[in-house]
Coordinates of C-alpha atoms and ligand atoms in Angstrom, one line a residue:
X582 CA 0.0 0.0 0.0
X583 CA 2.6 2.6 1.1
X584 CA 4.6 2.4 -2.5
X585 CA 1.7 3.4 -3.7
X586 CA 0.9 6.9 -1.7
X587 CA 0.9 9.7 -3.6
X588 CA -0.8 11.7 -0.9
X589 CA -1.5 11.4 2.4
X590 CA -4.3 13.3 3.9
X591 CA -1.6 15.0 6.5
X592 CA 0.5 15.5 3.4
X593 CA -2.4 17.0 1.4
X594 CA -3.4 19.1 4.0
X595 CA -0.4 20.8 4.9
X596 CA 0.4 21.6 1.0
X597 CA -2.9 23.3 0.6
X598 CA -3.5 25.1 3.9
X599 CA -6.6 22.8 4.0
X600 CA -9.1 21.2 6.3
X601 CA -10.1 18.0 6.5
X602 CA -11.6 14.9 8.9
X603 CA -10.7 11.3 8.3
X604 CA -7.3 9.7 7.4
X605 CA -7.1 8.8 4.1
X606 CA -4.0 7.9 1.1
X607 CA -4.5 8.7 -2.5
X608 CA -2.9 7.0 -5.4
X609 CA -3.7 9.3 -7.6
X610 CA -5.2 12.8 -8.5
X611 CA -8.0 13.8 -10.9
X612 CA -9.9 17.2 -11.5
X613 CA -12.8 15.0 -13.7
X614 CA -14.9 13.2 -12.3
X615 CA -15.6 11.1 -15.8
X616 CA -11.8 9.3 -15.3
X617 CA -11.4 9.8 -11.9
X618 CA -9.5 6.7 -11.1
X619 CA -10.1 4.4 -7.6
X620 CA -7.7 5.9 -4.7
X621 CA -7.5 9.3 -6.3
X622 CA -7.7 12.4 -4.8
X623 CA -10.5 14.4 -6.6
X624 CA -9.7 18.4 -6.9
X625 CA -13.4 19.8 -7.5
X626 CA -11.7 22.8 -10.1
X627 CA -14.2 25.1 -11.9
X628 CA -14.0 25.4 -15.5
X629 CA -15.5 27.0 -17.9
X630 CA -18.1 24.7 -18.6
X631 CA -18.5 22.7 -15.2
X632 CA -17.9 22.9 -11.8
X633 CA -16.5 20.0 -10.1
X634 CA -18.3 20.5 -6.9
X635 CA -21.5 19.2 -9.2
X636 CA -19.6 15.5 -8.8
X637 CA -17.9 15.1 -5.9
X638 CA -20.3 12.5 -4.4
X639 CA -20.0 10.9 -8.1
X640 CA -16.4 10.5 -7.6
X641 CA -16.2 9.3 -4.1
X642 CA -18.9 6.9 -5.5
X643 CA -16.4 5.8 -7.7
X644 CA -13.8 5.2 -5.0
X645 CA -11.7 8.5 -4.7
X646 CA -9.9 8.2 -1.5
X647 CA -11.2 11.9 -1.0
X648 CA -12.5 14.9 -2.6
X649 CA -10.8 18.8 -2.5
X650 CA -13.9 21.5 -2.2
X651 CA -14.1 25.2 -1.3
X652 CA -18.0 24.9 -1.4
X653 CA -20.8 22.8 -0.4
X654 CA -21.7 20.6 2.8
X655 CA -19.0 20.7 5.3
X656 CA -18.8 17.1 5.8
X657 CA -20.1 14.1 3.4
X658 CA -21.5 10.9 4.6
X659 CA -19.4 8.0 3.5
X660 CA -16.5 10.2 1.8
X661 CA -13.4 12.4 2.9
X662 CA -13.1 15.5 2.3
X663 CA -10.5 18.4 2.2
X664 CA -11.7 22.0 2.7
X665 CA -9.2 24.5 1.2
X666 CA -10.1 28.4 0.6
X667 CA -9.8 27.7 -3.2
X668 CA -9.7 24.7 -4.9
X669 CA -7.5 25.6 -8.1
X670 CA -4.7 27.6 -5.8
X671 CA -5.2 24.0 -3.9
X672 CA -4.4 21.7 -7.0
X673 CA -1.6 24.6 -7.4
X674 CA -0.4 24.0 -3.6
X675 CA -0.3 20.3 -4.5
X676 CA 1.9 21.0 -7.4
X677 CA 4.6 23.1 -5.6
X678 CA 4.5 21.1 -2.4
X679 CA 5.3 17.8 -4.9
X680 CA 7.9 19.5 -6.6
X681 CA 9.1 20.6 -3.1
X682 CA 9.7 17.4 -1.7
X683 CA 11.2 15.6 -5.0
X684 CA 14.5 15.1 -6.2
X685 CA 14.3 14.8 -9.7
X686 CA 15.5 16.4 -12.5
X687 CA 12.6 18.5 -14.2
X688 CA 13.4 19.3 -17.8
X689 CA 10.1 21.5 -19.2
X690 CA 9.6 21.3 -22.9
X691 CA 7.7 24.5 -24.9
X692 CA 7.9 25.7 -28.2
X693 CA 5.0 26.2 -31.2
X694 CA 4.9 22.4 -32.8
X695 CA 6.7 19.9 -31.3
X696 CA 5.9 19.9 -28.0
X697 CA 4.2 16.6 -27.5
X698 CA 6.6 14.8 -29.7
X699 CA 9.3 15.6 -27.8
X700 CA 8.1 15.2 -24.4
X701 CA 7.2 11.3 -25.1
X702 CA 10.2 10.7 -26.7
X703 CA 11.9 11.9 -23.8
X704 CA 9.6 9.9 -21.6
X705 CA 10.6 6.7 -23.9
X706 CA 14.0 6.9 -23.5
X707 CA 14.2 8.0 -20.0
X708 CA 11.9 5.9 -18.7
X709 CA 15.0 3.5 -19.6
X710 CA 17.1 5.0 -17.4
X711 CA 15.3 5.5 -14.4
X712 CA 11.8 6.7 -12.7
X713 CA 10.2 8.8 -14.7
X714 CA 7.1 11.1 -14.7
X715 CA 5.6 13.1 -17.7
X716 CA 2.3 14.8 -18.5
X717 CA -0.4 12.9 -19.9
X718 CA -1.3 13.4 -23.9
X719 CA -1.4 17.4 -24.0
X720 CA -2.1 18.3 -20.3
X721 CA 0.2 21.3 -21.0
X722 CA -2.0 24.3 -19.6
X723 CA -3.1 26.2 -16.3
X724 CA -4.9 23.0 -15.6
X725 CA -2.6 20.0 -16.9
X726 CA 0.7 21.6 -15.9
X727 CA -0.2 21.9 -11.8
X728 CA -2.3 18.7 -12.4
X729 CA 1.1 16.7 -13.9
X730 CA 3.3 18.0 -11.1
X731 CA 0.7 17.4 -8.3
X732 CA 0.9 13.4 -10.0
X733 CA 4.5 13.1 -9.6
X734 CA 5.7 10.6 -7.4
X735 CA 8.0 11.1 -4.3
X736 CA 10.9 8.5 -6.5
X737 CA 10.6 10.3 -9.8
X738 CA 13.7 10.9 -11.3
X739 CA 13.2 12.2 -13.9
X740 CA 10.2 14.4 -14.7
X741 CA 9.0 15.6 -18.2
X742 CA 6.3 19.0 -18.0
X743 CA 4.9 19.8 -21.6
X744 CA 3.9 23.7 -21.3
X745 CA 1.8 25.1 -24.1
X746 CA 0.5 28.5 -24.5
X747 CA -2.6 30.6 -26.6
X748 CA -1.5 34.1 -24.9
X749 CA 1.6 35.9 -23.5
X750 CA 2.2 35.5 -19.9
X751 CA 0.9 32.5 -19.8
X752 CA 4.3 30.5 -19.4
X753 CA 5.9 32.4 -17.1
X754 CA 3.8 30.9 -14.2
X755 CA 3.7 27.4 -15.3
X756 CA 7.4 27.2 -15.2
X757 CA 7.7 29.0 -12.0
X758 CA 5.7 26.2 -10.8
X759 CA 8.0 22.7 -12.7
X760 CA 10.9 25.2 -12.0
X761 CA 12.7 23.2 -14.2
X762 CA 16.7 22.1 -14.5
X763 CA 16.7 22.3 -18.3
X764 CA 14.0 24.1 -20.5
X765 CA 13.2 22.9 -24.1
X766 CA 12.3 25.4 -27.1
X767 CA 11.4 23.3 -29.7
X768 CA 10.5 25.4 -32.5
X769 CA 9.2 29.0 -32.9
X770 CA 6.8 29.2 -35.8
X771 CA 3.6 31.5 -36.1
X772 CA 0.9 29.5 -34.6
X773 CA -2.0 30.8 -32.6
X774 CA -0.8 33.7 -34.4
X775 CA -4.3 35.1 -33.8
X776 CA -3.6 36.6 -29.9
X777 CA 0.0 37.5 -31.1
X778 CA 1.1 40.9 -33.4
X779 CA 4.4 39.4 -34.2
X780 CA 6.5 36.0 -34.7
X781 CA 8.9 37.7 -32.1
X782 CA 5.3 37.8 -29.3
X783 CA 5.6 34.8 -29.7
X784 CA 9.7 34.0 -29.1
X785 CA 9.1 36.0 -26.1
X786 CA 6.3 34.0 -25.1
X787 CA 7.7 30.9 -25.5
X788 CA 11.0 32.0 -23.7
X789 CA 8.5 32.7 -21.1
X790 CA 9.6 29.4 -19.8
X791 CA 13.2 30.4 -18.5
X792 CA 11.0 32.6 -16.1
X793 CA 11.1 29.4 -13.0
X794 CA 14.7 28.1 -14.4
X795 CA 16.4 26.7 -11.4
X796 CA 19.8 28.3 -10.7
X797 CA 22.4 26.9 -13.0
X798 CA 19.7 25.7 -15.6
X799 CA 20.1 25.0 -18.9
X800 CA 18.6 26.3 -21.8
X801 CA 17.8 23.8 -25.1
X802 CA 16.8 25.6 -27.9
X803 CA 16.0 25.1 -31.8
X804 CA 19.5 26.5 -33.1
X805 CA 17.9 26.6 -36.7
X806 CA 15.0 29.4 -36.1
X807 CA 15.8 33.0 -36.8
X808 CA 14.6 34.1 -33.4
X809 CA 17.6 32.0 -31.6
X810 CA 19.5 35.0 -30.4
X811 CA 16.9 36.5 -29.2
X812 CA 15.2 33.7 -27.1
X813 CA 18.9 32.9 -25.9
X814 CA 19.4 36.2 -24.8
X815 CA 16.2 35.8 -22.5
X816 CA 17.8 32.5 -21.4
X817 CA 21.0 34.4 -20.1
X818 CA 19.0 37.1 -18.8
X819 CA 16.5 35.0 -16.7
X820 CA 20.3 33.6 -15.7
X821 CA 20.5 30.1 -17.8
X822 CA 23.7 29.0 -17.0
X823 CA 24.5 27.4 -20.5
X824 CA 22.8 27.4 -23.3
X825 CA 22.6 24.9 -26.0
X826 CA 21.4 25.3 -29.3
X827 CA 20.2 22.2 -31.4
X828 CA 19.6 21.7 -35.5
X829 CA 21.7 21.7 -38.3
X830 CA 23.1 25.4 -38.0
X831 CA 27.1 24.7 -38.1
X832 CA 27.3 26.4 -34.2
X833 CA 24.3 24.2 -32.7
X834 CA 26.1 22.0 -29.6
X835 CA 23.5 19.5 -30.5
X836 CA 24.2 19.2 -34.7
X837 CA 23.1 17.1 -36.9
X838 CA 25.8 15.5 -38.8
X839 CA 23.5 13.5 -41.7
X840 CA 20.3 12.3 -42.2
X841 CA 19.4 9.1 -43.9
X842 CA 15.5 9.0 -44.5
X843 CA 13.4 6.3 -45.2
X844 CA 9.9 5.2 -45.8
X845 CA 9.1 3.9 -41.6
X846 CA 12.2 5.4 -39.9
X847 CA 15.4 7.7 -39.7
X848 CA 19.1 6.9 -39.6
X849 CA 21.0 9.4 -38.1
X850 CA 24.3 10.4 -37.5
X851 CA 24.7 13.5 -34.5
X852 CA 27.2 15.1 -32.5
X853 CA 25.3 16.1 -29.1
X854 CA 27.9 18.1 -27.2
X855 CA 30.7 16.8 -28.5
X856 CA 30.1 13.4 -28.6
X857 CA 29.3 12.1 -31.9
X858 CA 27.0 9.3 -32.5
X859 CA 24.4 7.1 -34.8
X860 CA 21.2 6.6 -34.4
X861 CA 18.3 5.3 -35.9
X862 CA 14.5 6.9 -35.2
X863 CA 11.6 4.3 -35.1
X864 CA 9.1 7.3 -36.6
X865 CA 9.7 8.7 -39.6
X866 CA 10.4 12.7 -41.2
X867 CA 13.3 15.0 -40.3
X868 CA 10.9 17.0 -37.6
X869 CA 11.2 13.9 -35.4
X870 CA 15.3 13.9 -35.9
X871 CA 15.5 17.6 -35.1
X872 CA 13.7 16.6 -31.9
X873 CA 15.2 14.2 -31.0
X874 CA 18.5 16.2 -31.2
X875 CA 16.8 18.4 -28.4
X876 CA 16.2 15.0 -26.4
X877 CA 19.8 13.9 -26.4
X878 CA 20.7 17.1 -25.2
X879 CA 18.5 17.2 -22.6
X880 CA 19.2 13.4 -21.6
X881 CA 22.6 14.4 -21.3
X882 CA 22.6 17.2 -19.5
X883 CA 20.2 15.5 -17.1
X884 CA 22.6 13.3 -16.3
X885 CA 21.3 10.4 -18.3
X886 CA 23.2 7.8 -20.3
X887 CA 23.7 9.3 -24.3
X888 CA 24.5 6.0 -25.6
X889 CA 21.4 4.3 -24.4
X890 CA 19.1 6.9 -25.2
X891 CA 20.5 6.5 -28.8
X892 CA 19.7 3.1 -29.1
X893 CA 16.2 3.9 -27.5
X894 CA 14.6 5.9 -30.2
X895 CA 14.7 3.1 -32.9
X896 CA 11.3 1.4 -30.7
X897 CA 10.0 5.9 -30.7
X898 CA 6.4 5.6 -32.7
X899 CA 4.3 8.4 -33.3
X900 CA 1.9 9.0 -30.4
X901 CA -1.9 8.8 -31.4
X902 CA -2.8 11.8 -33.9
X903 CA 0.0 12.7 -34.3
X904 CA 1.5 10.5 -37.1
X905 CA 0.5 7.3 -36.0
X906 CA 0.4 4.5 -38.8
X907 CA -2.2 1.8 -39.1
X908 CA -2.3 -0.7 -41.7
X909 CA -5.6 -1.9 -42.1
X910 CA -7.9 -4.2 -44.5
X911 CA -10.0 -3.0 -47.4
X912 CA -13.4 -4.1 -49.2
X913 CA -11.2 -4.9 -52.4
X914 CA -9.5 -7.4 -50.6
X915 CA -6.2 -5.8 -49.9
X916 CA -4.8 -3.6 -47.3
X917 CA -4.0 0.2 -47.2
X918 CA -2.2 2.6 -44.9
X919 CA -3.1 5.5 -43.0
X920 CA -1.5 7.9 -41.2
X921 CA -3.7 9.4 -38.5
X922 CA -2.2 13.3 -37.9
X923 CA -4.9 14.2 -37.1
X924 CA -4.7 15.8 -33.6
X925 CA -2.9 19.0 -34.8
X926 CA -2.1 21.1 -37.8
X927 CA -0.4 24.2 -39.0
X928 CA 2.0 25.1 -41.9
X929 CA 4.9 23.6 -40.5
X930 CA 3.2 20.6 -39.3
X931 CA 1.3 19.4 -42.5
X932 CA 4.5 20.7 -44.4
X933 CA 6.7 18.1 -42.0
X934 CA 3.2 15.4 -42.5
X935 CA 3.4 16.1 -46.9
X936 CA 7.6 15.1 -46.6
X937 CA 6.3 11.8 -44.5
X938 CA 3.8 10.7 -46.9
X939 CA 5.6 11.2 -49.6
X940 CA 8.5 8.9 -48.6
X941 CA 5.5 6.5 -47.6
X942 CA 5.9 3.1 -50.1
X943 CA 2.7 2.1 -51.1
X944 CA 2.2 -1.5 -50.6
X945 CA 0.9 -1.8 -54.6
X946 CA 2.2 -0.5 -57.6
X947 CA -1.3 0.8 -58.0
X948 CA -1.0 3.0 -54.7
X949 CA -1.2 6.2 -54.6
X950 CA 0.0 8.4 -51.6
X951 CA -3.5 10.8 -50.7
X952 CA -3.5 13.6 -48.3
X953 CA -6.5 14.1 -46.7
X954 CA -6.4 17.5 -44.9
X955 CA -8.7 19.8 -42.8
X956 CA -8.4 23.6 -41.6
X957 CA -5.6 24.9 -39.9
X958 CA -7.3 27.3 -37.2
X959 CA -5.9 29.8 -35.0
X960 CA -3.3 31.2 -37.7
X961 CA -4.6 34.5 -37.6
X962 CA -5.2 37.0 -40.3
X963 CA -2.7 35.3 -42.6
X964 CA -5.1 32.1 -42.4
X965 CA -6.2 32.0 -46.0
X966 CA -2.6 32.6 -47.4
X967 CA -1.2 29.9 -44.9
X968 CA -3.7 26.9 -46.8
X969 CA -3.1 28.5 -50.0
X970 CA 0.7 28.5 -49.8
X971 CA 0.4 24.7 -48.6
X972 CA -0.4 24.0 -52.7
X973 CA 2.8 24.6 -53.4
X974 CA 4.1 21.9 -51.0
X975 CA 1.7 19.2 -52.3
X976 CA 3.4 19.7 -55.5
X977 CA 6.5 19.3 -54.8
X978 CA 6.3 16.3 -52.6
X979 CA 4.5 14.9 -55.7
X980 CA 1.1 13.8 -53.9
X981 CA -1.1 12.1 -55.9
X982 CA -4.5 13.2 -55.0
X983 CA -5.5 15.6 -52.3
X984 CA -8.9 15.0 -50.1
X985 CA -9.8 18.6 -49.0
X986 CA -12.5 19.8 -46.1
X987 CA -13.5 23.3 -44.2
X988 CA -14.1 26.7 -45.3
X989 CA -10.3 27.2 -45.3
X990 CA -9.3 24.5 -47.2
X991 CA -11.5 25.3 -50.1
X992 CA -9.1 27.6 -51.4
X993 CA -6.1 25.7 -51.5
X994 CA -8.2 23.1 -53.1
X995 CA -9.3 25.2 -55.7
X996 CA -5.6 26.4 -56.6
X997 CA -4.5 23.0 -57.0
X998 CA -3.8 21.3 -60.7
X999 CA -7.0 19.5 -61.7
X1000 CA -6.0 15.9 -61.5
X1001 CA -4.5 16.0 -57.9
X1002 CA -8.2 17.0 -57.1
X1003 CA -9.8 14.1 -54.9
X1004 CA -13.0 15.9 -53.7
X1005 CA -13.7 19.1 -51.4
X1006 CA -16.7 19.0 -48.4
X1007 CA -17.7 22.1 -46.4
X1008 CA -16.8 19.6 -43.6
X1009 CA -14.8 16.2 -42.3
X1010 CA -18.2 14.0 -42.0
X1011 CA -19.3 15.1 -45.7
X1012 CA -15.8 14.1 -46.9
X1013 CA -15.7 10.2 -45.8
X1014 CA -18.2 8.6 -48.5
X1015 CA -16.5 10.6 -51.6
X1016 CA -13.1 9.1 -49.7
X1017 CA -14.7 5.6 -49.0
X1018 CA -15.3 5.5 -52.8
X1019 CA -12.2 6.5 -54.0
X1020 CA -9.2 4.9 -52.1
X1021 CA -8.4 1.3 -52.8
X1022 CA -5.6 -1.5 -51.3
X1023 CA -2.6 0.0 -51.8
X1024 CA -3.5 3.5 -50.9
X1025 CA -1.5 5.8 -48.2
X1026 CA -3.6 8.4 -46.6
X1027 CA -2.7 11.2 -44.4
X1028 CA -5.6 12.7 -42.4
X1029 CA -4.6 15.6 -41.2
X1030 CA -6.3 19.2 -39.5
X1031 CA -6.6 21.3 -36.5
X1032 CA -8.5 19.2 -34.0
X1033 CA -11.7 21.3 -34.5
X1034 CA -11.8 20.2 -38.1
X1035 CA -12.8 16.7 -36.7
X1036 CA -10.7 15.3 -38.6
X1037 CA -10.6 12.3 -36.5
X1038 CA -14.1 11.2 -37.6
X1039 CA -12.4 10.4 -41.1
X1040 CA -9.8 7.9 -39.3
X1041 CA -12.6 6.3 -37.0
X1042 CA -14.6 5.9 -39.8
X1043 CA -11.9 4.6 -42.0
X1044 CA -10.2 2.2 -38.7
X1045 CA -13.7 1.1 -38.1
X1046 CA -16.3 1.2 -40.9
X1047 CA -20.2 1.3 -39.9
Ligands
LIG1031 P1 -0.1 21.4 -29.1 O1 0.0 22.9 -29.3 O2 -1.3 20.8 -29.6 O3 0.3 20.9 -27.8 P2 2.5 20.3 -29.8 O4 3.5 21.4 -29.8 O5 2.5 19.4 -28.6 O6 1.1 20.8 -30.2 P3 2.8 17.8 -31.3 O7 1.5 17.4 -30.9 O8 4.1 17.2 -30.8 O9 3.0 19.4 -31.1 O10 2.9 17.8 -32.9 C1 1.9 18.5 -33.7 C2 2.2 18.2 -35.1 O11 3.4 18.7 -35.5 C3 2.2 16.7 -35.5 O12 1.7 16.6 -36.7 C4 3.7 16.4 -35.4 O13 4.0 15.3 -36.2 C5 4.3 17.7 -36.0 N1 5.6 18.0 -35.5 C6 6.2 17.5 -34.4 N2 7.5 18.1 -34.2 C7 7.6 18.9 -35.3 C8 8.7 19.8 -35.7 N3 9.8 19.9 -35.0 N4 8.5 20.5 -36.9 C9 7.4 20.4 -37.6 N5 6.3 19.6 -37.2 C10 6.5 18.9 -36.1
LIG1032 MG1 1.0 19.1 -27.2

């Protein structure tokens, strides 16, 4: 039972400043009541659609060990609870109080794409090496971050914090929170360009996460964007004792040496702080070797073992939406093969997505390599120029036939030659039959859009046909 305390109610109590009757131990800790696990300490948060306090006697139902409130009865019949003045400062109290008490080395990864990549590629490879704690899919904001830290076990040795961002100054206090040893920038691109003026908002956003550095932290940064100078000037000034750039700019500490693509994988050869190496990637597309340049680094300077982190990424796959492959059987017989990207998209992304799929071997002569591809949202005022200038891309990577849905997407679609024209929808669920009639065995298909183009309905539908 004790290995498995996360919390006791002492523990819990003293972090937040709280009140509470009855001794209890959670495993766990959950702000939603849907996945709240048994053992778990549930955090009744307020968000913008619900308020937790709604299901507290739903979770205990469920077997939380206890439920945070700042409302309601003052005792519950049957369940624990912890009184605190507020309950997000309290899952925020939780969070410093478990950073407080570990020992490990905390390595926070930001940037504009990236982000999740990076962070379970580290988790792969450290988790290798020794104990080791990272957020959940894309837990990366006001929620997710305190929510990771207040998971983190007392043995962790090595914790992994994904921070995202939509505005300025909203970094700065999810790192003074991880307070990390080392602090990724993976890339700086202009994303959620909509709440920014400039591409250098959002390098100073982004840097942003130097703000909670611990003293003598390292900076990792993407050596190949234009901003680099000016993000590794914020690193000095927030007092970064080194910082290291990665890419394949001839000064990057962390340099890429060559790059041997293929079809299903990358072979690599690297010099990460002076120690040159090969390597082989188990995902395919040069966006997951510049990455993993940036995890190496990190591995390193964490104190990790370099070799064995390099012999780690062959078994790295693309997490789910995000490039994952499936090979799966079709009516004619045969089998074709999808790439699901469909959790994210942006220039850069579905530019990175177009090179994969077009080193994609069909497993017929007859295949053809299809992109299927929703809206790009949150780019701003540029938005229609962004999908328009992805035609250009498509034709040069040499894709047979593009699949194209969303108000967005009709333009690019409109500017492409006629026979790389598949079909256009207004939307993702109008899109499938004209798909469903068109691809055959042998077929590679991309799916790829911002998550609010849905295009995950086309990969369900395709994974598992009505
Ligand atoms: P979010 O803002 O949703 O948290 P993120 O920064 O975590 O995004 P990922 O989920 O890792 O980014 O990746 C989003 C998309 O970008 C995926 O399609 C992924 O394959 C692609 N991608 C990952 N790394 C890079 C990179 N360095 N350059 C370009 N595209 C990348
Ligand atoms: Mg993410």
């Amino acid at each position: 039972m004790e290995a498995f305390a996360l919390w006791t109610s002492a523990e819990a109590a003293s972090a937040t400043h709280g009140q509470g009757d009855g001794f209890w131990t959670a495993s766990g800790v959950s702000i939603d009541s849907r996945t709240v696990g048994f053992g778990d300490l549930f955090i009744a948060i307020r968000g913008p659609n619900f308020d937790g306090h709604v299901f507290v006697a739903d979770a205990l139902a469920k077997g939380a060990a206890a439920a945070m409130v700042d409302s309601g009865p003052q005792t519950l019949p049957g369940g624990n609870l912890l009184r605190v003045k507020d309950t997000f400062q309290g899952l925020n109290d939780l969070a410093a109080a478990a950073r407080q008490r570990s020992a490990a080395r905390v390595i926070g990864v930001t940037g504009s794409v990236g982000k999740t990549s990076t962070k379970e590629m580290l988790r792969h490879v450290l988790s290798q090496q020794g104990a080791t704690h990272a957020s959940v899919g894309n837990l990366n904001n006001h929620w997710g971050v305190p929510l990771t830290l207040a998971r983190m076990p007392v043995d962790t040795r090595y914790a992994v914090i994904e921070m995202g961002m939509n505005h300025a100054g909203e970094i700065a206090p999810l790192s003074k929170l991880a307070r990390p040893h080392i602090a990724i920038i993976t890339t700086i691109e202009p994303v959620h360009l909509e709440n920014f003026d400039s591409i250098e908002g959002i390098a100073d956003a982004k840097a942003e996460i130097f703000a909670g550095l611990e003293p003598g932290g390292v900076a990792i940064i993407n050596r190949d964007t234009p901003h680099f100078e000016r993000i590794a000037a914020a690193a000095r000034a927030a007092g970064a004792a080194e910082v290291i750039g990665f890419g394949e700019h001839p000064e990057a500490q962390a340099k890429l040496v060559k790059y041997a693509p293929h079809s299903a994988c990358s072979c690599v050869a690297a010099e990460i702080l002076g120690h040159p190496m090969t390597f082989k990637i188990g995902a395919p597309g040069r966006h997951w070797v510049l990455n993993a340049l940036g995890v190496l680094a990190a591995v390193h300077l964490a104190g990790g073992d370099l070799a064995e982190a390099g012999m780690a990424l062959a078994d790295v796959t693309a997490p789910k939406g995000r490039g994952e492959r499936h090979t799966l059987d079709w009516r004619d017989g045969g089998q074709l093969d999808l790439i699901d990207d469909s959790y994210n998209a942006s220039p850069p992304s579905m530019r990175a997505a177009f090179a994969v799929l077009a080193m994609a071997k069909p497993s017929n002569t007859r295949g053809r390599r299809i992109a299927v591809i929703g809206d790009m949202l949150e780019l701003g005022p540029e938005e229609q120029a962004a999908h328009v200038g992805l035609a250009a891309d498509l034709v040069r990577e040499k894709i047979d036939l593009v699949f194209a849905c969303g108000p967005l997407m009709k333009g690019l679609y409109e500017v492409l030659p006629p026979q790389m024209r598949g079909h256009y929808a207004p939307n993702s669920l109008e899109l499938i039959q004209p798909l469903r009639r068109a691809v055959r065995s042998g077929d590679v298909l991309l799916v790829k859009g911002s998550l609010g183009s849905r295009m995950g309905k086309i990969v369900e539908d395709m994974l598992n046909p009505a």
